[in-house]
């Protein structure tokens, strides 16, 4: 099967490095390669660089910058044509507890709040996005006649919410337990076509479950709504009433998009805390009338392939790889077979946002 080459650039010096993805030998990976080539690369779809590299604790896209961007997009929504107003205002101290609080495991001491995300605040933010955007099957009436600028601002509510969450988690981990810092790469494009998952694709949920491996490449979640796992984690295993279930969606689609795990392995076999969580999650599912072995529930990650770490970076040591990538967190080119696309812009540039707006008009 064709491999995928990702070229990364230091946008300040224009130097590049690259790595290769070796696809899995299964139907899901085969169909993903076709979607990546035909839907994304051959059509030169716009790569969303402002929502790409996550959980790298030292980054120019720091918490102050992300909150500033969030407030800017909220202003656009509030001043636009929608009959909708967001009252919240965001800053680092609003979205997480500061470093002046003790940092540690809250299981050991509930006062260890240092650098912990304030989930209630972020849930309110994400709910604004869900109301304004709707779902794939039921789009919101708010966006029917709004401008490209407003649609773009609404989309950023979701992207910035998740980027803030991953940044806060990694900045806490790098202080408390560096080994478990969780850098990742979310590779998504504007207006990417979606395709329905079939039964053969869904076998991957049972094969992989929620395991994540260093260099693992996984199907990007390309629809709106919370998963059962997100509800279990974020809302502390609630009883699934009709209200709670309203925003829960099971993955129905795949696309040419993909995610890359740059953190150390988290598997059922090597991480006791992960094993405990999955067992607790499965028990919670049974209690609420769900069968964890039902592939229609989309429980887990569909694995597409693996980065060839040794040939790409000369090592399998995660922290060494992060150091090599640190100045190159900008995708410049993607190649697959005879297809390729070049992305000669950067997330901080004015033309990047203009390109995104043009794709929404």
GROMACS .gro file of C-alpha atoms in nm:
model
  361
    1UNK     CA    1   0.000   0.000   0.000
    2UNK     CA    2   0.113   0.358  -0.067
    3UNK     CA    3   0.294   0.539   0.215
    4UNK     CA    4   0.223   0.900   0.310
    5UNK     CA    5   0.504   1.157   0.342
    6UNK     CA    6   0.456   1.461   0.566
    7UNK     CA    7   0.701   1.750   0.518
    8UNK     CA    8   0.735   1.985   0.819
    9UNK     CA    9   0.881   2.334   0.794
   10UNK     CA   10   1.052   2.580   1.023
   11UNK     CA   11   0.856   2.880   0.893
   12UNK     CA   12   1.125   3.121   1.021
   13UNK     CA   13   1.423   2.957   0.848
   14UNK     CA   14   1.233   2.768   0.573
   15UNK     CA   15   1.424   2.449   0.662
   16UNK     CA   16   1.228   2.123   0.639
   17UNK     CA   17   1.221   1.777   0.791
   18UNK     CA   18   0.984   1.492   0.704
   19UNK     CA   19   0.837   1.166   0.826
   20UNK     CA   20   0.658   0.874   0.659
   21UNK     CA   21   0.333   0.700   0.751
   22UNK     CA   22   0.305   0.328   0.676
   23UNK     CA   23  -0.069   0.238   0.641
   24UNK     CA   24  -0.222  -0.064   0.813
   25UNK     CA   25  -0.317  -0.364   0.601
   26UNK     CA   26  -0.695  -0.333   0.635
   27UNK     CA   27  -1.001  -0.199   0.452
   28UNK     CA   28  -1.021   0.117   0.663
   29UNK     CA   29  -0.664   0.219   0.577
   30UNK     CA   30  -0.717   0.139   0.208
   31UNK     CA   31  -1.026   0.359   0.186
   32UNK     CA   32  -0.859   0.635   0.387
   33UNK     CA   33  -0.569   0.645   0.137
   34UNK     CA   34  -0.818   0.681  -0.150
   35UNK     CA   35  -1.001   0.961   0.033
   36UNK     CA   36  -0.673   1.139   0.118
   37UNK     CA   37  -0.556   1.129  -0.244
   38UNK     CA   38  -0.881   1.200  -0.428
   39UNK     CA   39  -1.074   1.420  -0.183
   40UNK     CA   40  -0.790   1.616  -0.024
   41UNK     CA   41  -0.460   1.624  -0.215
   42UNK     CA   42  -0.589   1.625  -0.574
   43UNK     CA   43  -0.837   1.900  -0.484
   44UNK     CA   44  -0.577   2.094  -0.281
   45UNK     CA   45  -0.819   2.142   0.008
   46UNK     CA   46  -0.720   2.408   0.260
   47UNK     CA   47  -0.526   2.270   0.560
   48UNK     CA   48  -0.636   2.420   0.891
   49UNK     CA   49  -0.298   2.511   1.039
   50UNK     CA   50  -0.447   2.695   1.336
   51UNK     CA   51  -0.580   2.363   1.465
   52UNK     CA   52  -0.307   2.114   1.392
   53UNK     CA   53  -0.038   2.054   1.656
   54UNK     CA   54  -0.171   2.003   2.008
   55UNK     CA   55  -0.026   1.932   2.348
   56UNK     CA   56   0.325   2.048   2.268
   57UNK     CA   57   0.377   2.231   2.600
   58UNK     CA   58   0.618   2.492   2.462
   59UNK     CA   59   0.447   2.668   2.174
   60UNK     CA   60   0.384   3.014   2.035
   61UNK     CA   61   0.013   2.935   2.052
   62UNK     CA   62   0.013   2.975   2.430
   63UNK     CA   63  -0.293   3.005   2.655
   64UNK     CA   64  -0.297   3.384   2.648
   65UNK     CA   65  -0.294   3.381   2.268
   66UNK     CA   66  -0.570   3.119   2.245
   67UNK     CA   67  -0.798   3.308   2.486
   68UNK     CA   68  -0.737   3.631   2.294
   69UNK     CA   69  -0.836   3.457   1.971
   70UNK     CA   70  -1.146   3.312   2.138
   71UNK     CA   71  -1.262   3.655   2.253
   72UNK     CA   72  -1.200   3.795   1.906
   73UNK     CA   73  -1.427   3.534   1.746
   74UNK     CA   74  -1.694   3.578   2.015
   75UNK     CA   75  -1.696   3.951   1.933
   76UNK     CA   76  -1.757   3.864   1.566
   77UNK     CA   77  -2.051   3.641   1.661
   78UNK     CA   78  -2.201   3.897   1.901
   79UNK     CA   79  -2.170   4.180   1.647
   80UNK     CA   80  -2.300   3.972   1.358
   81UNK     CA   81  -2.640   3.897   1.215
   82UNK     CA   82  -2.729   3.611   1.452
   83UNK     CA   83  -3.001   3.637   1.713
   84UNK     CA   84  -2.756   3.491   1.965
   85UNK     CA   85  -2.525   3.646   2.224
   86UNK     CA   86  -2.235   3.495   2.418
   87UNK     CA   87  -2.174   3.665   2.752
   88UNK     CA   88  -1.862   3.480   2.864
   89UNK     CA   89  -1.515   3.634   2.833
   90UNK     CA   90  -1.204   3.416   2.843
   91UNK     CA   91  -0.857   3.454   2.995
   92UNK     CA   92  -0.599   3.207   3.132
   93UNK     CA   93  -0.733   3.236   3.490
   94UNK     CA   94  -1.088   3.186   3.365
   95UNK     CA   95  -1.022   2.855   3.189
   96UNK     CA   96  -0.781   2.695   3.437
   97UNK     CA   97  -0.641   2.721   3.788
   98UNK     CA   98  -0.304   2.899   3.788
   99UNK     CA   99   0.041   2.771   3.889
  100UNK     CA  100   0.004   2.940   4.231
  101UNK     CA  101  -0.212   2.641   4.334
  102UNK     CA  102  -0.033   2.318   4.438
  103UNK     CA  103   0.029   2.088   4.142
  104UNK     CA  104  -0.030   1.716   4.187
  105UNK     CA  105  -0.285   1.437   4.159
  106UNK     CA  106  -0.626   1.546   4.282
  107UNK     CA  107  -0.689   1.182   4.376
  108UNK     CA  108  -0.419   1.232   4.639
  109UNK     CA  109  -0.531   1.577   4.752
  110UNK     CA  110  -0.835   1.776   4.624
  111UNK     CA  111  -0.639   2.099   4.680
  112UNK     CA  112  -0.393   2.005   4.403
  113UNK     CA  113  -0.567   2.227   4.149
  114UNK     CA  114  -0.260   2.386   3.992
  115UNK     CA  115  -0.284   2.412   3.610
  116UNK     CA  116  -0.609   2.207   3.606
  117UNK     CA  117  -0.864   2.293   3.337
  118UNK     CA  118  -1.200   2.430   3.456
  119UNK     CA  119  -1.428   2.182   3.279
  120UNK     CA  120  -1.755   2.359   3.359
  121UNK     CA  121  -1.633   2.672   3.183
  122UNK     CA  122  -1.521   2.477   2.877
  123UNK     CA  123  -1.849   2.281   2.864
  124UNK     CA  124  -2.039   2.611   2.847
  125UNK     CA  125  -1.815   2.723   2.562
  126UNK     CA  126  -1.861   2.400   2.368
  127UNK     CA  127  -2.237   2.413   2.420
  128UNK     CA  128  -2.245   2.753   2.247
  129UNK     CA  129  -2.078   2.591   1.947
  130UNK     CA  130  -2.320   2.295   1.945
  131UNK     CA  131  -2.622   2.526   1.954
  132UNK     CA  132  -2.486   2.754   1.679
  133UNK     CA  133  -2.353   2.478   1.452
  134UNK     CA  134  -2.592   2.187   1.509
  135UNK     CA  135  -2.493   1.843   1.383
  136UNK     CA  136  -2.425   1.690   1.042
  137UNK     CA  137  -2.778   1.548   1.034
  138UNK     CA  138  -2.948   1.851   1.194
  139UNK     CA  139  -2.765   2.175   1.107
  140UNK     CA  140  -2.855   2.475   1.320
  141UNK     CA  141  -3.092   2.736   1.175
  142UNK     CA  142  -2.856   3.001   1.316
  143UNK     CA  143  -2.607   2.942   1.035
  144UNK     CA  144  -2.849   2.927   0.740
  145UNK     CA  145  -2.796   3.284   0.622
  146UNK     CA  146  -2.491   3.406   0.813
  147UNK     CA  147  -2.176   3.546   0.653
  148UNK     CA  148  -1.854   3.354   0.600
  149UNK     CA  149  -1.695   3.561   0.878
  150UNK     CA  150  -1.962   3.450   1.125
  151UNK     CA  151  -1.948   3.085   1.015
  152UNK     CA  152  -1.570   3.094   1.056
  153UNK     CA  153  -1.601   3.247   1.405
  154UNK     CA  154  -1.849   2.978   1.509
  155UNK     CA  155  -1.613   2.705   1.392
  156UNK     CA  156  -1.327   2.856   1.591
  157UNK     CA  157  -1.529   2.820   1.915
  158UNK     CA  158  -1.498   2.443   1.879
  159UNK     CA  159  -1.138   2.435   1.759
  160UNK     CA  160  -1.006   2.673   2.024
  161UNK     CA  161  -1.201   2.494   2.298
  162UNK     CA  162  -1.027   2.164   2.223
  163UNK     CA  163  -0.688   2.324   2.167
  164UNK     CA  164  -0.710   2.497   2.506
  165UNK     CA  165  -0.803   2.167   2.670
  166UNK     CA  166  -0.506   1.979   2.524
  167UNK     CA  167  -0.260   2.262   2.596
  168UNK     CA  168  -0.367   2.289   2.961
  169UNK     CA  169  -0.341   1.914   3.009
  170UNK     CA  170   0.009   1.894   2.859
  171UNK     CA  171   0.144   2.196   3.045
  172UNK     CA  172   0.034   2.036   3.370
  173UNK     CA  173   0.178   1.698   3.274
  174UNK     CA  174   0.516   1.840   3.177
  175UNK     CA  175   0.547   1.969   3.536
  176UNK     CA  176   0.387   1.679   3.720
  177UNK     CA  177   0.486   1.378   3.508
  178UNK     CA  178   0.673   1.458   3.182
  179UNK     CA  179   0.656   1.100   3.048
  180UNK     CA  180   0.278   1.130   3.011
  181UNK     CA  181   0.279   1.461   2.822
  182UNK     CA  182   0.045   1.411   2.524
  183UNK     CA  183   0.150   1.594   2.205
  184UNK     CA  184  -0.062   1.512   1.901
  185UNK     CA  185  -0.133   1.623   1.546
  186UNK     CA  186  -0.483   1.691   1.411
  187UNK     CA  187  -0.471   1.701   1.031
  188UNK     CA  188  -0.799   1.839   0.900
  189UNK     CA  189  -0.906   2.032   0.594
  190UNK     CA  190  -1.183   2.274   0.498
  191UNK     CA  191  -1.490   2.115   0.334
  192UNK     CA  192  -1.354   1.763   0.342
  193UNK     CA  193  -1.599   1.510   0.189
  194UNK     CA  194  -1.734   1.251   0.432
  195UNK     CA  195  -1.804   0.885   0.358
  196UNK     CA  196  -2.019   0.643   0.556
  197UNK     CA  197  -1.839   0.380   0.763
  198UNK     CA  198  -1.929   0.021   0.676
  199UNK     CA  199  -1.926  -0.294   0.888
  200UNK     CA  200  -1.575  -0.389   0.775
  201UNK     CA  201  -1.441  -0.049   0.880
  202UNK     CA  202  -1.602  -0.079   1.222
  203UNK     CA  203  -1.405  -0.393   1.307
  204UNK     CA  204  -1.124  -0.149   1.385
  205UNK     CA  205  -1.310  -0.021   1.692
  206UNK     CA  206  -1.305  -0.371   1.842
  207UNK     CA  207  -0.944  -0.438   1.737
  208UNK     CA  208  -0.793  -0.116   1.873
  209UNK     CA  209  -1.040   0.014   2.134
  210UNK     CA  210  -0.896   0.326   2.303
  211UNK     CA  211  -0.527   0.227   2.271
  212UNK     CA  212  -0.291   0.501   2.147
  213UNK     CA  213   0.069   0.434   2.044
  214UNK     CA  214   0.361   0.669   1.979
  215UNK     CA  215   0.352   0.741   1.607
  216UNK     CA  216   0.009   0.582   1.568
  217UNK     CA  217  -0.212   0.734   1.296
  218UNK     CA  218  -0.587   0.735   1.363
  219UNK     CA  219  -0.905   0.838   1.184
  220UNK     CA  220  -0.999   1.197   1.258
  221UNK     CA  221  -1.339   1.250   1.422
  222UNK     CA  222  -1.518   1.435   1.139
  223UNK     CA  223  -1.859   1.508   1.290
  224UNK     CA  224  -2.003   1.722   1.568
  225UNK     CA  225  -2.119   1.598   1.907
  226UNK     CA  226  -1.981   1.434   2.220
  227UNK     CA  227  -1.889   1.068   2.233
  228UNK     CA  228  -1.992   0.836   2.512
  229UNK     CA  229  -1.633   0.836   2.638
  230UNK     CA  230  -1.622   1.216   2.648
  231UNK     CA  231  -1.943   1.226   2.850
  232UNK     CA  232  -1.807   0.960   3.086
  233UNK     CA  233  -1.483   1.155   3.140
  234UNK     CA  234  -1.607   1.513   3.139
  235UNK     CA  235  -1.929   1.466   3.332
  236UNK     CA  236  -1.804   1.202   3.576
  237UNK     CA  237  -2.011   0.903   3.463
  238UNK     CA  238  -2.359   1.059   3.483
  239UNK     CA  239  -2.687   0.872   3.456
  240UNK     CA  240  -2.775   0.899   3.088
  241UNK     CA  241  -3.103   1.088   3.091
  242UNK     CA  242  -3.262   1.211   2.769
  243UNK     CA  243  -3.108   1.556   2.826
  244UNK     CA  244  -2.757   1.416   2.873
  245UNK     CA  245  -2.789   1.198   2.563
  246UNK     CA  246  -2.904   1.484   2.340
  247UNK     CA  247  -2.558   1.579   2.213
  248UNK     CA  248  -2.407   1.227   2.212
  249UNK     CA  249  -2.320   1.100   1.865
  250UNK     CA  250  -2.162   0.776   1.745
  251UNK     CA  251  -1.911   0.810   1.462
  252UNK     CA  252  -2.080   0.743   1.128
  253UNK     CA  253  -1.831   0.888   0.880
  254UNK     CA  254  -1.468   0.878   0.771
  255UNK     CA  255  -1.266   1.116   0.554
  256UNK     CA  256  -0.916   1.173   0.421
  257UNK     CA  257  -0.830   1.352   0.746
  258UNK     CA  258  -0.615   1.189   1.015
  259UNK     CA  259  -0.462   1.231   1.361
  260UNK     CA  260  -0.111   1.138   1.477
  261UNK     CA  261  -0.026   1.042   1.834
  262UNK     CA  262   0.309   1.188   1.946
  263UNK     CA  263   0.281   1.083   2.311
  264UNK     CA  264   0.413   0.762   2.465
  265UNK     CA  265   0.201   0.448   2.436
  266UNK     CA  266  -0.123   0.433   2.632
  267UNK     CA  267  -0.262   0.082   2.595
  268UNK     CA  268  -0.479  -0.158   2.791
  269UNK     CA  269  -0.171  -0.371   2.857
  270UNK     CA  270   0.095  -0.113   2.952
  271UNK     CA  271  -0.102   0.151   3.146
  272UNK     CA  272  -0.288   0.025   3.458
  273UNK     CA  273  -0.478   0.353   3.498
  274UNK     CA  274  -0.596   0.328   3.137
  275UNK     CA  275  -0.708  -0.031   3.195
  276UNK     CA  276  -0.902   0.079   3.505
  277UNK     CA  277  -1.068   0.359   3.308
  278UNK     CA  278  -1.177   0.129   3.024
  279UNK     CA  279  -1.314  -0.128   3.267
  280UNK     CA  280  -1.501   0.146   3.456
  281UNK     CA  281  -1.629   0.288   3.128
  282UNK     CA  282  -1.756  -0.053   3.015
  283UNK     CA  283  -1.936  -0.106   3.346
  284UNK     CA  284  -2.097   0.239   3.311
  285UNK     CA  285  -2.210   0.152   2.958
  286UNK     CA  286  -2.378  -0.170   3.078
  287UNK     CA  287  -2.549   0.020   3.358
  288UNK     CA  288  -2.694   0.260   3.102
  289UNK     CA  289  -2.811  -0.003   2.855
  290UNK     CA  290  -2.518  -0.004   2.609
  291UNK     CA  291  -2.313  -0.304   2.497
  292UNK     CA  292  -1.938  -0.218   2.481
  293UNK     CA  293  -1.888  -0.486   2.213
  294UNK     CA  294  -2.133  -0.318   1.974
  295UNK     CA  295  -1.920  -0.165   1.693
  296UNK     CA  296  -2.210   0.068   1.601
  297UNK     CA  297  -2.130   0.270   1.915
  298UNK     CA  298  -1.793   0.374   1.766
  299UNK     CA  299  -1.608   0.312   2.092
  300UNK     CA  300  -1.241   0.383   2.039
  301UNK     CA  301  -1.006   0.491   1.762
  302UNK     CA  302  -0.984   0.355   1.410
  303UNK     CA  303  -0.613   0.295   1.346
  304UNK     CA  304  -0.495   0.382   0.994
  305UNK     CA  305  -0.121   0.329   1.019
  306UNK     CA  306   0.204   0.412   1.199
  307UNK     CA  307   0.483   0.664   1.156
  308UNK     CA  308   0.810   0.499   1.055
  309UNK     CA  309   0.985   0.645   1.360
  310UNK     CA  310   1.332   0.498   1.318
  311UNK     CA  311   1.373   0.588   0.951
  312UNK     CA  312   1.212   0.929   0.999
  313UNK     CA  313   1.369   1.043   1.329
  314UNK     CA  314   1.642   0.787   1.401
  315UNK     CA  315   1.483   0.705   1.738
  316UNK     CA  316   1.171   0.580   1.913
  317UNK     CA  317   1.226   0.801   2.215
  318UNK     CA  318   0.927   1.034   2.242
  319UNK     CA  319   1.103   1.326   2.409
  320UNK     CA  320   1.383   1.315   2.152
  321UNK     CA  321   1.124   1.324   1.873
  322UNK     CA  322   0.947   1.624   2.035
  323UNK     CA  323   1.278   1.812   2.041
  324UNK     CA  324   1.336   1.738   1.673
  325UNK     CA  325   0.986   1.858   1.585
  326UNK     CA  326   0.973   2.160   1.818
  327UNK     CA  327   1.077   2.421   1.557
  328UNK     CA  328   0.893   2.248   1.272
  329UNK     CA  329   0.529   2.256   1.384
  330UNK     CA  330   0.408   2.366   1.042
  331UNK     CA  331   0.299   2.117   0.773
  332UNK     CA  332   0.445   2.234   0.443
  333UNK     CA  333   0.364   1.944   0.210
  334UNK     CA  334   0.180   1.609   0.202
  335UNK     CA  335   0.262   1.342  -0.058
  336UNK     CA  336   0.083   1.014  -0.134
  337UNK     CA  337   0.157   0.812  -0.446
  338UNK     CA  338   0.154   1.051  -0.743
  339UNK     CA  339  -0.058   1.307  -0.555
  340UNK     CA  340   0.073   1.591  -0.341
  341UNK     CA  341  -0.030   1.931  -0.205
  342UNK     CA  342   0.184   2.219  -0.078
  343UNK     CA  343   0.070   2.452   0.203
  344UNK     CA  344   0.289   2.759   0.175
  345UNK     CA  345   0.128   2.965   0.452
  346UNK     CA  346   0.151   2.974   0.832
  347UNK     CA  347  -0.115   2.987   1.103
  348UNK     CA  348  -0.005   3.331   1.227
  349UNK     CA  349  -0.018   3.495   0.885
  350UNK     CA  350  -0.304   3.717   0.768
  351UNK     CA  351  -0.342   3.523   0.443
  352UNK     CA  352  -0.407   3.199   0.635
  353UNK     CA  353  -0.734   3.330   0.780
  354UNK     CA  354  -0.824   3.490   0.448
  355UNK     CA  355  -0.779   3.154   0.274
  356UNK     CA  356  -1.008   2.991   0.528
  357UNK     CA  357  -1.273   3.259   0.478
  358UNK     CA  358  -1.257   3.221   0.101
  359UNK     CA  359  -1.324   2.849   0.140
  360UNK     CA  360  -1.638   2.927   0.341
  361UNK     CA  361  -1.783   3.178   0.092
   0.00000   0.00000   0.00000
